[in-house]
PDB file of C-alpha atoms in Angstrom:
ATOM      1  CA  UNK P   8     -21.791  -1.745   9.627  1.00  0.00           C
ATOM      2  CA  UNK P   9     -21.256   0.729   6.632  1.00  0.00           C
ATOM      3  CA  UNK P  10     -18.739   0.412   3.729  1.00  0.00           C
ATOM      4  CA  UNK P  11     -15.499  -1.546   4.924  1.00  0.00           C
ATOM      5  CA  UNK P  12     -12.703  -1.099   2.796  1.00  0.00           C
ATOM      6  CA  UNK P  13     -10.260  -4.092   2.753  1.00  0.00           C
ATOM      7  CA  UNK P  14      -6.468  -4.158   1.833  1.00  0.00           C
ATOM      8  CA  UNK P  15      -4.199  -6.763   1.749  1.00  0.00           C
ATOM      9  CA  UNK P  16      -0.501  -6.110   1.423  1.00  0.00           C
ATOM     10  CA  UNK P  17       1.918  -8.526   0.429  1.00  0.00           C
ATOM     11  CA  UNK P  18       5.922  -7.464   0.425  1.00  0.00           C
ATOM     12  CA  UNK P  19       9.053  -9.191   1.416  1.00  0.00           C
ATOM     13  CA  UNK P  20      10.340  -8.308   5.162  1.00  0.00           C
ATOM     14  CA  UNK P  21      12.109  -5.233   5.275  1.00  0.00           C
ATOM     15  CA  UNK P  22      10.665  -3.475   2.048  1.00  0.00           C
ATOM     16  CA  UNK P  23       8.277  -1.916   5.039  1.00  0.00           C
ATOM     17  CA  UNK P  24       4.676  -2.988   3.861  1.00  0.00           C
ATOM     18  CA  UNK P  25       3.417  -3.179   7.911  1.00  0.00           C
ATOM     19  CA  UNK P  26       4.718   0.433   7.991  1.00  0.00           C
ATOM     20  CA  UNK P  27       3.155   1.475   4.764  1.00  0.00           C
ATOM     21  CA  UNK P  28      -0.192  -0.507   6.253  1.00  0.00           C
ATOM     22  CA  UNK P  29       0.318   1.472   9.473  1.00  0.00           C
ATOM     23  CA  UNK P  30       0.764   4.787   8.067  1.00  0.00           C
ATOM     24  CA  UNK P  31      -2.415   4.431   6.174  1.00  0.00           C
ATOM     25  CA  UNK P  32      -4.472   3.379   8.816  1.00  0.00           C
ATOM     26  CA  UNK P  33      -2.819   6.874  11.056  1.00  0.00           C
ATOM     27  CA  UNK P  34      -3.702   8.835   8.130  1.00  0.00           C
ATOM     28  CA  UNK P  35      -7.602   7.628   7.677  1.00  0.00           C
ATOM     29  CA  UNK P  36      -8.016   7.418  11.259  1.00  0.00           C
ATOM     30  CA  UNK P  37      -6.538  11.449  10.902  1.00  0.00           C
ATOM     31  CA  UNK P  38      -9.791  11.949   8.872  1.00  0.00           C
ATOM     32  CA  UNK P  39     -12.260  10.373  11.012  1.00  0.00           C
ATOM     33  CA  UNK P  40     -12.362   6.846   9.807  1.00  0.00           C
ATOM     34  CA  UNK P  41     -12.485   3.998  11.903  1.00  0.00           C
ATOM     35  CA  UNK P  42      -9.848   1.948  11.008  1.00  0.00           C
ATOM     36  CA  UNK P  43      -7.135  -1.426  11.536  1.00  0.00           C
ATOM     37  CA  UNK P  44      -3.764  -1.650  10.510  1.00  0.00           C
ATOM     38  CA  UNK P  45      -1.664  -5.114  11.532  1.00  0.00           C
ATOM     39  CA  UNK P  46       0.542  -7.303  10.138  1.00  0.00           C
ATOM     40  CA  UNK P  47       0.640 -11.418   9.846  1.00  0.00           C
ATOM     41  CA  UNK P  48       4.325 -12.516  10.442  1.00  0.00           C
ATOM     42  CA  UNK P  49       5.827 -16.066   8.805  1.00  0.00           C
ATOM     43  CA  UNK P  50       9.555 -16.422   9.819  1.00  0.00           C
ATOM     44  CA  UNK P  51      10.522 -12.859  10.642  1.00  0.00           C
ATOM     45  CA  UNK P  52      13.679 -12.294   8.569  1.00  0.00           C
ATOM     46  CA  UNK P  53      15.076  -9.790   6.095  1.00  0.00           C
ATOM     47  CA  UNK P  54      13.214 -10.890   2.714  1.00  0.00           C
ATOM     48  CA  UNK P  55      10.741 -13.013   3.727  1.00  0.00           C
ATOM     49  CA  UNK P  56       7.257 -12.653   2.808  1.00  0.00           C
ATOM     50  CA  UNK P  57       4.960 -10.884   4.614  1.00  0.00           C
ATOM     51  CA  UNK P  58       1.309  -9.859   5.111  1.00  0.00           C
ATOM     52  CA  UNK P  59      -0.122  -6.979   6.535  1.00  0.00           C
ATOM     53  CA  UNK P  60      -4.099  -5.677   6.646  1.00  0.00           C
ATOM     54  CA  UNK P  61      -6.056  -2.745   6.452  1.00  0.00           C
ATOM     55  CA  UNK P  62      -9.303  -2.495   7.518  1.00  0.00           C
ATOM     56  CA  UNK P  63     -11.092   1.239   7.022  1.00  0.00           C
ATOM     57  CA  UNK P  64     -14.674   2.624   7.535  1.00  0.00           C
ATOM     58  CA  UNK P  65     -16.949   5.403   8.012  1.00  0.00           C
ATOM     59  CA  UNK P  66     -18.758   3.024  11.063  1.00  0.00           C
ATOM     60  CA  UNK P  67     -17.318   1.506  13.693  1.00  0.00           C
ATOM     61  CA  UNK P  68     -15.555  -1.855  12.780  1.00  0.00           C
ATOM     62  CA  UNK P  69     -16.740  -4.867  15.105  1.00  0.00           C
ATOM     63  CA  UNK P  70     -14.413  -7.632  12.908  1.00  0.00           C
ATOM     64  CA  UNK P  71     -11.344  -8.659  13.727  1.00  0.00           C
ATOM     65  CA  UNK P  72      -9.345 -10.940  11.794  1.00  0.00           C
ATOM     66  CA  UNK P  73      -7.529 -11.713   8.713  1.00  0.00           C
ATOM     67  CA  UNK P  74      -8.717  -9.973   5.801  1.00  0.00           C
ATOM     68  CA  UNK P  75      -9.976 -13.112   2.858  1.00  0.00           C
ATOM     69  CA  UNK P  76     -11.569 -11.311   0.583  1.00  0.00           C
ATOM     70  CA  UNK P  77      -9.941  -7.747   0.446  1.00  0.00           C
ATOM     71  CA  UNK P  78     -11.589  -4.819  -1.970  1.00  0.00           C
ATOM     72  CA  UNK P  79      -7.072  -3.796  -2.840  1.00  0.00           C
ATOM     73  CA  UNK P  80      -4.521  -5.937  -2.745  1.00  0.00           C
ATOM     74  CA  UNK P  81      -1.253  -4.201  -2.932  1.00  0.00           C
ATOM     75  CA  UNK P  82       2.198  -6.246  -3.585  1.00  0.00           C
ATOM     76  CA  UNK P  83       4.998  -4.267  -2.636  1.00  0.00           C
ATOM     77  CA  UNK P  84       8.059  -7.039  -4.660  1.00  0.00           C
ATOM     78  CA  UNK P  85       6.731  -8.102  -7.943  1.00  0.00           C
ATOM     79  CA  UNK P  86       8.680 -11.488  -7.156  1.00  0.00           C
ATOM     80  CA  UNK P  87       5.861 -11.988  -5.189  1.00  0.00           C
ATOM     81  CA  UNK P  88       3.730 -12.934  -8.077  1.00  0.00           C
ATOM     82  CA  UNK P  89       5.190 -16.456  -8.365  1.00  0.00           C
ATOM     83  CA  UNK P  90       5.592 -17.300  -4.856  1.00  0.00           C
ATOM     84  CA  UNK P  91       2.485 -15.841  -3.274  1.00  0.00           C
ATOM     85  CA  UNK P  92      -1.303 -16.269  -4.397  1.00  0.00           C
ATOM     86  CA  UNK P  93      -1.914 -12.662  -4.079  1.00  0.00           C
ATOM     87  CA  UNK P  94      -5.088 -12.718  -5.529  1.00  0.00           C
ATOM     88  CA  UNK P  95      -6.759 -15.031  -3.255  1.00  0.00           C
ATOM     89  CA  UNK P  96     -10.051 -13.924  -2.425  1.00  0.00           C
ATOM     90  CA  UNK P  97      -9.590 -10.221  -4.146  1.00  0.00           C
ATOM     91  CA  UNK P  98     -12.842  -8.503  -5.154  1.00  0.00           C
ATOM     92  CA  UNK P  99     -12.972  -7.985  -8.687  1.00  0.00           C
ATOM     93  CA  UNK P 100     -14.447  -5.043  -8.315  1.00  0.00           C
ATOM     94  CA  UNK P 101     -11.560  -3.748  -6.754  1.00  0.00           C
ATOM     95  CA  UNK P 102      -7.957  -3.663  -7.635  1.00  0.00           C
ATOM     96  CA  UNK P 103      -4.487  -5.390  -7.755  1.00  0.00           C
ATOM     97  CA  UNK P 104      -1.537  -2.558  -7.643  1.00  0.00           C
ATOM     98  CA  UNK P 105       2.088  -3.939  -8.004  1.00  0.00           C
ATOM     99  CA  UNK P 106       5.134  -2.256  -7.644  1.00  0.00           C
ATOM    100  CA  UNK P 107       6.605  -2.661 -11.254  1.00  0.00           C
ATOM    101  CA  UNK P 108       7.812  -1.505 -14.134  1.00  0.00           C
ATOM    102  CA  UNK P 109       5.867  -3.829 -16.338  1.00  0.00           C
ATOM    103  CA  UNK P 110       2.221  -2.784 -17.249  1.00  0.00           C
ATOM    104  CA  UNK P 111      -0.724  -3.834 -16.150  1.00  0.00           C
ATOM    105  CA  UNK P 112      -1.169  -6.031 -19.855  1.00  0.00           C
ATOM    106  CA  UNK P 113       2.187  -7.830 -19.156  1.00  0.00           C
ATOM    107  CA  UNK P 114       1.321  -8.965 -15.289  1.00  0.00           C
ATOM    108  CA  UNK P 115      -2.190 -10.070 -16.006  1.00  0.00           C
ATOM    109  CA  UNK P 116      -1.158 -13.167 -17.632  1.00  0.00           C
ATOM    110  CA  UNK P 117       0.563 -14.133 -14.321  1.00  0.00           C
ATOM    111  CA  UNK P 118      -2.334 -13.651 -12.761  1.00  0.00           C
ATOM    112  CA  UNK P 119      -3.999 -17.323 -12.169  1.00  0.00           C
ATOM    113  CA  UNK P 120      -7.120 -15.415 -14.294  1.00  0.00           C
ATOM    114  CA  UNK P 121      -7.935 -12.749 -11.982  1.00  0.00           C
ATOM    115  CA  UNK P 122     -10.211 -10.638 -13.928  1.00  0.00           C
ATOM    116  CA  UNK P 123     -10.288  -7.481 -12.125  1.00  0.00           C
ATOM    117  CA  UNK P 124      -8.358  -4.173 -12.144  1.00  0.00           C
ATOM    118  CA  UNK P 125      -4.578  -4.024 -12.526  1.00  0.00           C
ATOM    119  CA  UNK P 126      -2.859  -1.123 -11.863  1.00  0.00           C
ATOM    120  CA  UNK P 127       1.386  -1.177 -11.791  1.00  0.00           C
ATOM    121  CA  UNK P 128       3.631   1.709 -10.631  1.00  0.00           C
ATOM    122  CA  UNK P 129       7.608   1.886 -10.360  1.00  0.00           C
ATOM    123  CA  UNK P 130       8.128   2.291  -7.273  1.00  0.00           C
ATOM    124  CA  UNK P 131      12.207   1.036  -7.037  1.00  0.00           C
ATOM    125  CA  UNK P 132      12.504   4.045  -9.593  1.00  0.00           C
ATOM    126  CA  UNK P 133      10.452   6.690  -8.060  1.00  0.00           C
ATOM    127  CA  UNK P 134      12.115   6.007  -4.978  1.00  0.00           C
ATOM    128  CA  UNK P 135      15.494   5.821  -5.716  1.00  0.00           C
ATOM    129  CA  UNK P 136      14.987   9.280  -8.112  1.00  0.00           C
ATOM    130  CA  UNK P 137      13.066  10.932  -4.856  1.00  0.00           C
ATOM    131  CA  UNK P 138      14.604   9.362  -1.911  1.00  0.00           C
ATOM    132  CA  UNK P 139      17.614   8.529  -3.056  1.00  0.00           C
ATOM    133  CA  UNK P 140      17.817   4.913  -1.911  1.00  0.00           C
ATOM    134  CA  UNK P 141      15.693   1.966  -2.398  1.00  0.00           C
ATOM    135  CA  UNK P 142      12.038   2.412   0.025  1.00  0.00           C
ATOM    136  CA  UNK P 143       9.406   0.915  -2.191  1.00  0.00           C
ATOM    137  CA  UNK P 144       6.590   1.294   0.562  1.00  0.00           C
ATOM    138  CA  UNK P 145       6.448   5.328   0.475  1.00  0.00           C
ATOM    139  CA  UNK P 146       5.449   5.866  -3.034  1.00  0.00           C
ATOM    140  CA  UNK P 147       3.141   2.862  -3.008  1.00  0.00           C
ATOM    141  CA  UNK P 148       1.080   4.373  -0.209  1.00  0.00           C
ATOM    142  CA  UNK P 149       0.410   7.144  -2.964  1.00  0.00           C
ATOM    143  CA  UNK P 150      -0.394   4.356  -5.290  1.00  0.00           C
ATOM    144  CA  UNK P 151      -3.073   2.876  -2.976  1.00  0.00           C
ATOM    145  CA  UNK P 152      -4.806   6.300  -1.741  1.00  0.00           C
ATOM    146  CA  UNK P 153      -5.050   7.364  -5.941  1.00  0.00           C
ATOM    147  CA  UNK P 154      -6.097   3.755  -7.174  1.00  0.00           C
ATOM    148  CA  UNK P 155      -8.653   3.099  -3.976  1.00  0.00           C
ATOM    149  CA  UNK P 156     -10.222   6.651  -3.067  1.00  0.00           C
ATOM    150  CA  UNK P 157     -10.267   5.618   0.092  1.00  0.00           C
ATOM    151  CA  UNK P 158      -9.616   9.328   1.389  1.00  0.00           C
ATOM    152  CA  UNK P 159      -8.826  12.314  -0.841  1.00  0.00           C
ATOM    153  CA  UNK P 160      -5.489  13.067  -2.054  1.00  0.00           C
ATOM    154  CA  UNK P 161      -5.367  16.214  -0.603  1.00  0.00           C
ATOM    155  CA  UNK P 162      -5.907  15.322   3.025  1.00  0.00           C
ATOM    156  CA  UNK P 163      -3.561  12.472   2.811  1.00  0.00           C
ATOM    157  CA  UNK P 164      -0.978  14.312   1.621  1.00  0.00           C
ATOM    158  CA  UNK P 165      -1.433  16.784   4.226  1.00  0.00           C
ATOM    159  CA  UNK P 166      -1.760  13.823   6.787  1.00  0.00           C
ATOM    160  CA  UNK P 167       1.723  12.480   5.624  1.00  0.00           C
ATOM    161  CA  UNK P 168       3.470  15.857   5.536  1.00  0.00           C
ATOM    162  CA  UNK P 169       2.427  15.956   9.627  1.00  0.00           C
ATOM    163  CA  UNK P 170       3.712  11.870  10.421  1.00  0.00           C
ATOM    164  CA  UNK P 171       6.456  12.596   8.436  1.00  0.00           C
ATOM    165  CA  UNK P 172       7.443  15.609  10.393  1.00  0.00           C
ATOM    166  CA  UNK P 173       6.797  13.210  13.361  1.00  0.00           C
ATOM    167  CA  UNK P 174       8.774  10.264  12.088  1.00  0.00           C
ATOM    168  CA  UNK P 175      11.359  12.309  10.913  1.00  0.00           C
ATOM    169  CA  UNK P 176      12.129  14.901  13.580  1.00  0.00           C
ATOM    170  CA  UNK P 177      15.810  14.361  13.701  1.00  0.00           C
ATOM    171  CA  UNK P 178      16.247  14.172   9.961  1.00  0.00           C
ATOM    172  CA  UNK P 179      13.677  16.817   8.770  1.00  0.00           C
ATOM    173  CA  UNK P 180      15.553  17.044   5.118  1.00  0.00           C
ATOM    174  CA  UNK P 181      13.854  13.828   4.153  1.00  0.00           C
ATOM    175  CA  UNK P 182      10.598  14.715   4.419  1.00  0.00           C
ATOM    176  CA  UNK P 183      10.186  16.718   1.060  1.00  0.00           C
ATOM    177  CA  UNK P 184      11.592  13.455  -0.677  1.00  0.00           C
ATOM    178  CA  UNK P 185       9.253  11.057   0.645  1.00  0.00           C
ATOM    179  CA  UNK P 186       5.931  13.436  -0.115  1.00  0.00           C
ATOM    180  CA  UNK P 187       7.646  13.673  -3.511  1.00  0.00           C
ATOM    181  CA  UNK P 188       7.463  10.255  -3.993  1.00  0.00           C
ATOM    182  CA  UNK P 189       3.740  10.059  -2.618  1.00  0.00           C
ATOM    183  CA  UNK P 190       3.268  12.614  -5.117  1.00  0.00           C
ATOM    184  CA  UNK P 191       5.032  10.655  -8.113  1.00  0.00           C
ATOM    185  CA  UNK P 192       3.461   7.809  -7.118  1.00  0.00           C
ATOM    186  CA  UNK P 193      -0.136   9.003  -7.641  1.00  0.00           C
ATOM    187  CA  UNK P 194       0.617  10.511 -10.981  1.00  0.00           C
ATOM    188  CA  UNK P 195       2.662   7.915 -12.657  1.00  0.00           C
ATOM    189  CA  UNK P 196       0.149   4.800 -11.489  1.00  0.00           C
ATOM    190  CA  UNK P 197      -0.957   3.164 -14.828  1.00  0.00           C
ATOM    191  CA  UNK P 198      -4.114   1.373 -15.021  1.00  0.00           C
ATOM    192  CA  UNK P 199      -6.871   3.979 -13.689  1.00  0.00           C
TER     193      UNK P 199
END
């Protein structure tokens, strides 16, 4: 098997982080990847933490479980730095990317010493600014594709304009907003 990209993603239920995860595998699979997208449940209520995986790769993947040692871990509610070890098993040749609006310097000394990359984006502000309400998962999809490569901005983009359409058949005025705040998203990550 070729190069397997890995992605955890750790948010609180409700903030959509399996959507987010599931949108991202759509939009790799959209470019030819191979690719897995699922989530790991606790108590399914509003607010409780979460877990969902991405697995993506130019071969065919013959794995399938949990993801222990993921190349990006993204965390969707910075509160999930205290309760959550979300950098268990991260690469440290990858990346952490947190939906905040401290820097990367501030959240690496809650880190438990990870020593790999940090990258933070605002994505409560972006989305509320874009969106108008509070949907951190869209704009940290953008975060993810910019910090991890994993497909090219362009395509993605393009990929997201076309589920969005989907998704968003009966309200097509949102659609605009939410590639907006992809866009932000990949411009205002800090941490590159």
């Amino acid at each position: 098997m070729g190069k397997v990209v890995e992605i955890r993603w750790h948010g609180r239920g409700g903030q959509g982080a399996k959507t987010a995860s599931l949108l991202l595998a759509d939009a790799a699979f959209n470019t030819g990847k191979y690719i897995q997208g699922f989530p790991e449940y606790g108590p399914e209520r509003m607010g409780a933490p979460i877990t969902a995986y991405n697995r993506i790769s130019d071969d065919k993947l013959t794995i399938h479980c949990n993801i222990y040692e993921p190349d990006y871990v993204v965390v969707v509610d910075d509160t999930l730095l205290t309760a959550v070890d979300v950098t268990s098993g991260l690469k440290e040749s990858g990346a952490l990317i947190i939906n905040t609006t401290k820097t990367p310097e501030e959240i690496k000394p809650l880190l438990k010493g990870y020593k790999g990359k940090v990258c933070t984006v605002d994505a409560r502000t972006i989305s509320i600014e874009t969106l108008g309400k509070y949907f951190p998962n869209t704009p940290m999809l953008g975060a993810v594709v910019k910090v991890s490569g994993v497909m090219g901005e362009k395509e993605f983009l393009d990929d997201m304009v076309g589920s969005f359409k989907h998704k968003f058949a009966k309200k097509p005025e949102v659609i605009e907003p939410n590639i907006k705040a992809i866009e932000r998203a990949m411009q205002e990550v800090k941490g590159l």
